[in-house]
Amino acid sequence: MFFIPDSFLDEVLSEDIPYGDLTVKLLGIENRRGQVRCYPKADGVVSGIDPAARIFRRAGLDVQVLHADGDRVPKGEPVIVARGSAGAIHAVYKTAQNILEYSSGISGRTRAMVDAAQAENPRCQVALTRKHFPGTKLLSLYAGLAGGAVVHRMGLSESVLVFDQHRVFRPDFLDWLQAVKAQDPERKIAVEASSPEEAFAFARHGADIVQCERFSPEALRGFIGQAKAERPGLLVSAAGGVKAENAGLYAKAGADFLVTTWPYFGRPFDIKMEITAD
């Protein structure tokens, strides 16, 4: 599972409770004992369980984890139960709830897209991009992986993906494509194409991956059929406007993977935090 360091959890906690909980202090309930039960308000995919449980433990609560990240959980079934002082519960439960709700929203949308794609083409993967809201990378990728996706690019440092915004500075791009493969033979070279004509040119000049931007499923199918006949090892991705509703069409057209930002943006998945006193 994707690693989330303790320092990140400490940072998100300090945003919410930098100097203690004034309400709990004024009520004099810091040491009263109780529990918090965390469960979804509707059937769905739940994630954020591991970091939420770790946050509860960091506050000194006894934690029972009842489901794993990515599980489909029925409405009302607890995923975490944490017990301890009211002071500890109130210090962290809202942060834990936010992590659970936002992560589960991303995971649920990802799972819907993966299921739609793989129902048509079991080999097709859903790949999440780096186009998440700034500052949310750890949880966004974590939640996407829990939903069954792979990561398209962790960032700019570990992969090569050439856009038209790069090619404006390389009018000799097709010649350069051959040269760069010789310079860094270990690295796969991916190139984004905005038309079948561009896609064929890149494939024929040695691109390892052609990313087809906003192709219709029909245009994608036609390109893949001919291009893979010429180059059986070529990988082809579909990008631009790909979501759960059309994932099956692009997978059926033969895409090896679907490049998407769609799961990142949508409603959180409601998680109830039921707090009771002992």
PDB file of N, CA, C and O in Angstrom, residues 36-43 46 66-67 73-81 97 100-101 104 269-276:
ATOM      1  N   VAL A  36     -15.735   6.136  19.572  1.00  0.00           N
ATOM      2  CA  VAL A  36     -16.215   6.635  18.297  1.00  0.00           C
ATOM      3  C   VAL A  36     -16.258   5.470  17.316  1.00  0.00           C
ATOM      4  O   VAL A  36     -15.293   4.720  17.184  1.00  0.00           O
ATOM      5  N   ARG A  37     -17.420   5.298  16.697  1.00  0.00           N
ATOM      6  CA  ARG A  37     -17.614   4.268  15.677  1.00  0.00           C
ATOM      7  C   ARG A  37     -17.696   4.964  14.320  1.00  0.00           C
ATOM      8  O   ARG A  37     -18.483   5.899  14.133  1.00  0.00           O
ATOM      9  N   CYS A  38     -16.901   4.511  13.363  1.00  0.00           N
ATOM     10  CA  CYS A  38     -16.833   5.124  12.034  1.00  0.00           C
ATOM     11  C   CYS A  38     -17.465   4.165  11.028  1.00  0.00           C
ATOM     12  O   CYS A  38     -16.998   3.034  10.874  1.00  0.00           O
ATOM     13  N   TYR A  39     -18.512   4.634  10.349  1.00  0.00           N
ATOM     14  CA  TYR A  39     -19.165   3.748   9.380  1.00  0.00           C
ATOM     15  C   TYR A  39     -19.761   4.566   8.242  1.00  0.00           C
ATOM     16  O   TYR A  39     -20.118   5.746   8.404  1.00  0.00           O
ATOM     17  N   PRO A  40     -19.876   3.963   7.056  1.00  0.00           N
ATOM     18  CA  PRO A  40     -20.439   4.692   5.909  1.00  0.00           C
ATOM     19  C   PRO A  40     -21.945   4.858   6.047  1.00  0.00           C
ATOM     20  O   PRO A  40     -22.630   3.991   6.597  1.00  0.00           O
ATOM     21  N   LYS A  41     -22.441   5.967   5.494  1.00  0.00           N
ATOM     22  CA  LYS A  41     -23.876   6.225   5.505  1.00  0.00           C
ATOM     23  C   LYS A  41     -24.602   5.573   4.331  1.00  0.00           C
ATOM     24  O   LYS A  41     -25.830   5.615   4.271  1.00  0.00           O
ATOM     25  N   ALA A  42     -23.847   4.999   3.407  1.00  0.00           N
ATOM     26  CA  ALA A  42     -24.431   4.287   2.273  1.00  0.00           C
ATOM     27  C   ALA A  42     -23.472   3.167   1.891  1.00  0.00           C
ATOM     28  O   ALA A  42     -22.293   3.173   2.291  1.00  0.00           O
ATOM     29  N   ASP A  43     -23.951   2.181   1.139  1.00  0.00           N
ATOM     30  CA  ASP A  43     -23.074   1.131   0.636  1.00  0.00           C
ATOM     31  C   ASP A  43     -22.016   1.755  -0.270  1.00  0.00           C
ATOM     32  O   ASP A  43     -22.319   2.641  -1.085  1.00  0.00           O
ATOM     33  N   VAL A  46     -14.723   2.073   0.733  1.00  0.00           N
ATOM     34  CA  VAL A  46     -14.182   2.911   1.803  1.00  0.00           C
ATOM     35  C   VAL A  46     -12.659   2.818   1.797  1.00  0.00           C
ATOM     36  O   VAL A  46     -12.101   1.728   1.654  1.00  0.00           O
ATOM     37  N   LEU A  66     -11.700  -2.788  11.391  1.00  0.00           N
ATOM     38  CA  LEU A  66     -12.614  -3.847  11.001  1.00  0.00           C
ATOM     39  C   LEU A  66     -12.682  -4.063   9.488  1.00  0.00           C
ATOM     40  O   LEU A  66     -13.275  -5.041   9.036  1.00  0.00           O
ATOM     41  N   HIS A  67     -12.110  -3.157   8.713  1.00  0.00           N
ATOM     42  CA  HIS A  67     -12.070  -3.309   7.255  1.00  0.00           C
ATOM     43  C   HIS A  67     -10.761  -2.760   6.728  1.00  0.00           C
ATOM     44  O   HIS A  67     -10.089  -1.961   7.392  1.00  0.00           O
ATOM     45  N   VAL A  73     -18.148  -1.765   1.633  1.00  0.00           N
ATOM     46  CA  VAL A  73     -18.705  -1.861   2.984  1.00  0.00           C
ATOM     47  C   VAL A  73     -20.181  -1.480   2.949  1.00  0.00           C
ATOM     48  O   VAL A  73     -20.544  -0.442   2.379  1.00  0.00           O
ATOM     49  N   PRO A  74     -21.041  -2.283   3.558  1.00  0.00           N
ATOM     50  CA  PRO A  74     -22.465  -1.935   3.608  1.00  0.00           C
ATOM     51  C   PRO A  74     -22.725  -0.731   4.501  1.00  0.00           C
ATOM     52  O   PRO A  74     -21.973  -0.451   5.443  1.00  0.00           O
ATOM     53  N   LYS A  75     -23.792  -0.046   4.201  1.00  0.00           N
ATOM     54  CA  LYS A  75     -24.243   1.083   5.024  1.00  0.00           C
ATOM     55  C   LYS A  75     -24.334   0.670   6.493  1.00  0.00           C
ATOM     56  O   LYS A  75     -24.893  -0.375   6.826  1.00  0.00           O
ATOM     57  N   GLY A  76     -23.768   1.495   7.365  1.00  0.00           N
ATOM     58  CA  GLY A  76     -23.899   1.281   8.799  1.00  0.00           C
ATOM     59  C   GLY A  76     -22.928   0.305   9.409  1.00  0.00           C
ATOM     60  O   GLY A  76     -22.910   0.145  10.630  1.00  0.00           O
ATOM     61  N   GLU A  77     -22.076  -0.351   8.607  1.00  0.00           N
ATOM     62  CA  GLU A  77     -21.130  -1.331   9.156  1.00  0.00           C
ATOM     63  C   GLU A  77     -19.831  -0.633   9.546  1.00  0.00           C
ATOM     64  O   GLU A  77     -19.184  -0.009   8.703  1.00  0.00           O
ATOM     65  N   PRO A  78     -19.409  -0.716  10.807  1.00  0.00           N
ATOM     66  CA  PRO A  78     -18.216   0.017  11.230  1.00  0.00           C
ATOM     67  C   PRO A  78     -16.955  -0.440  10.498  1.00  0.00           C
ATOM     68  O   PRO A  78     -16.771  -1.631  10.227  1.00  0.00           O
ATOM     69  N   VAL A  79     -16.100   0.520  10.212  1.00  0.00           N
ATOM     70  CA  VAL A  79     -14.783   0.213   9.640  1.00  0.00           C
ATOM     71  C   VAL A  79     -13.697   0.426  10.686  1.00  0.00           C
ATOM     72  O   VAL A  79     -12.649  -0.218  10.635  1.00  0.00           O
ATOM     73  N   ILE A  80     -13.929   1.338  11.627  1.00  0.00           N
ATOM     74  CA  ILE A  80     -13.013   1.579  12.747  1.00  0.00           C
ATOM     75  C   ILE A  80     -13.847   1.847  13.989  1.00  0.00           C
ATOM     76  O   ILE A  80     -14.868   2.544  13.921  1.00  0.00           O
ATOM     77  N   VAL A  81     -13.401   1.309  15.113  1.00  0.00           N
ATOM     78  CA  VAL A  81     -13.943   1.687  16.419  1.00  0.00           C
ATOM     79  C   VAL A  81     -12.754   2.079  17.286  1.00  0.00           C
ATOM     80  O   VAL A  81     -11.777   1.316  17.399  1.00  0.00           O
ATOM     81  N   GLN A  97     -12.166  11.771  10.077  1.00  0.00           N
ATOM     82  CA  GLN A  97     -13.365  11.747   9.226  1.00  0.00           C
ATOM     83  C   GLN A  97     -13.067  12.360   7.855  1.00  0.00           C
ATOM     84  O   GLN A  97     -13.478  11.826   6.824  1.00  0.00           O
ATOM     85  N   LEU A 100     -11.101   9.890   5.803  1.00  0.00           N
ATOM     86  CA  LEU A 100     -11.964   8.792   5.365  1.00  0.00           C
ATOM     87  C   LEU A 100     -12.912   9.234   4.244  1.00  0.00           C
ATOM     88  O   LEU A 100     -13.080   8.521   3.245  1.00  0.00           O
ATOM     89  N   GLU A 101     -13.520  10.389   4.389  1.00  0.00           N
ATOM     90  CA  GLU A 101     -14.534  10.808   3.424  1.00  0.00           C
ATOM     91  C   GLU A 101     -13.931  11.185   2.077  1.00  0.00           C
ATOM     92  O   GLU A 101     -14.434  10.776   1.021  1.00  0.00           O
ATOM     93  N   SER A 104     -12.359   8.001   0.468  1.00  0.00           N
ATOM     94  CA  SER A 104     -13.383   7.063   0.006  1.00  0.00           C
ATOM     95  C   SER A 104     -14.080   7.579  -1.245  1.00  0.00           C
ATOM     96  O   SER A 104     -14.439   6.789  -2.134  1.00  0.00           O
ATOM     97  N   PHE A 269     -17.362  10.857   0.242  1.00  0.00           N
ATOM     98  CA  PHE A 269     -18.286   9.776   0.589  1.00  0.00           C
ATOM     99  C   PHE A 269     -18.575   9.876   2.084  1.00  0.00           C
ATOM    100  O   PHE A 269     -17.660   9.785   2.911  1.00  0.00           O
ATOM    101  N   ASP A 270     -19.829  10.033   2.453  1.00  0.00           N
ATOM    102  CA  ASP A 270     -20.177  10.335   3.842  1.00  0.00           C
ATOM    103  C   ASP A 270     -19.849   9.195   4.793  1.00  0.00           C
ATOM    104  O   ASP A 270     -20.288   8.056   4.605  1.00  0.00           O
ATOM    105  N   ILE A 271     -19.082   9.533   5.823  1.00  0.00           N
ATOM    106  CA  ILE A 271     -18.739   8.592   6.887  1.00  0.00           C
ATOM    107  C   ILE A 271     -19.257   9.164   8.206  1.00  0.00           C
ATOM    108  O   ILE A 271     -18.915  10.284   8.590  1.00  0.00           O
ATOM    109  N   LYS A 272     -20.058   8.418   8.880  1.00  0.00           N
ATOM    110  CA  LYS A 272     -20.618   8.835  10.171  1.00  0.00           C
ATOM    111  C   LYS A 272     -19.594   8.549  11.276  1.00  0.00           C
ATOM    112  O   LYS A 272     -19.003   7.471  11.346  1.00  0.00           O
ATOM    113  N   MET A 273     -19.401   9.540  12.142  1.00  0.00           N
ATOM    114  CA  MET A 273     -18.546   9.363  13.322  1.00  0.00           C
ATOM    115  C   MET A 273     -19.463   9.400  14.548  1.00  0.00           C
ATOM    116  O   MET A 273     -19.835  10.479  15.037  1.00  0.00           O
ATOM    117  N   GLU A 274     -19.860   8.253  15.003  1.00  0.00           N
ATOM    118  CA  GLU A 274     -20.831   8.139  16.098  1.00  0.00           C
ATOM    119  C   GLU A 274     -20.083   8.079  17.423  1.00  0.00           C
ATOM    120  O   GLU A 274     -19.419   7.078  17.717  1.00  0.00           O
ATOM    121  N   ILE A 275     -20.193   9.132  18.211  1.00  0.00           N
ATOM    122  CA  ILE A 275     -19.480   9.229  19.477  1.00  0.00           C
ATOM    123  C   ILE A 275     -20.448   8.971  20.629  1.00  0.00           C
ATOM    124  O   ILE A 275     -21.527   9.592  20.690  1.00  0.00           O
ATOM    125  N   THR A 276     -20.063   8.076  21.529  1.00  0.00           N
ATOM    126  CA  THR A 276     -20.886   7.779  22.711  1.00  0.00           C
ATOM    127  C   THR A 276     -20.014   7.766  23.950  1.00  0.00           C
ATOM    128  O   THR A 276     -18.814   7.472  23.889  1.00  0.00           O
TER     129      THR A 276
END
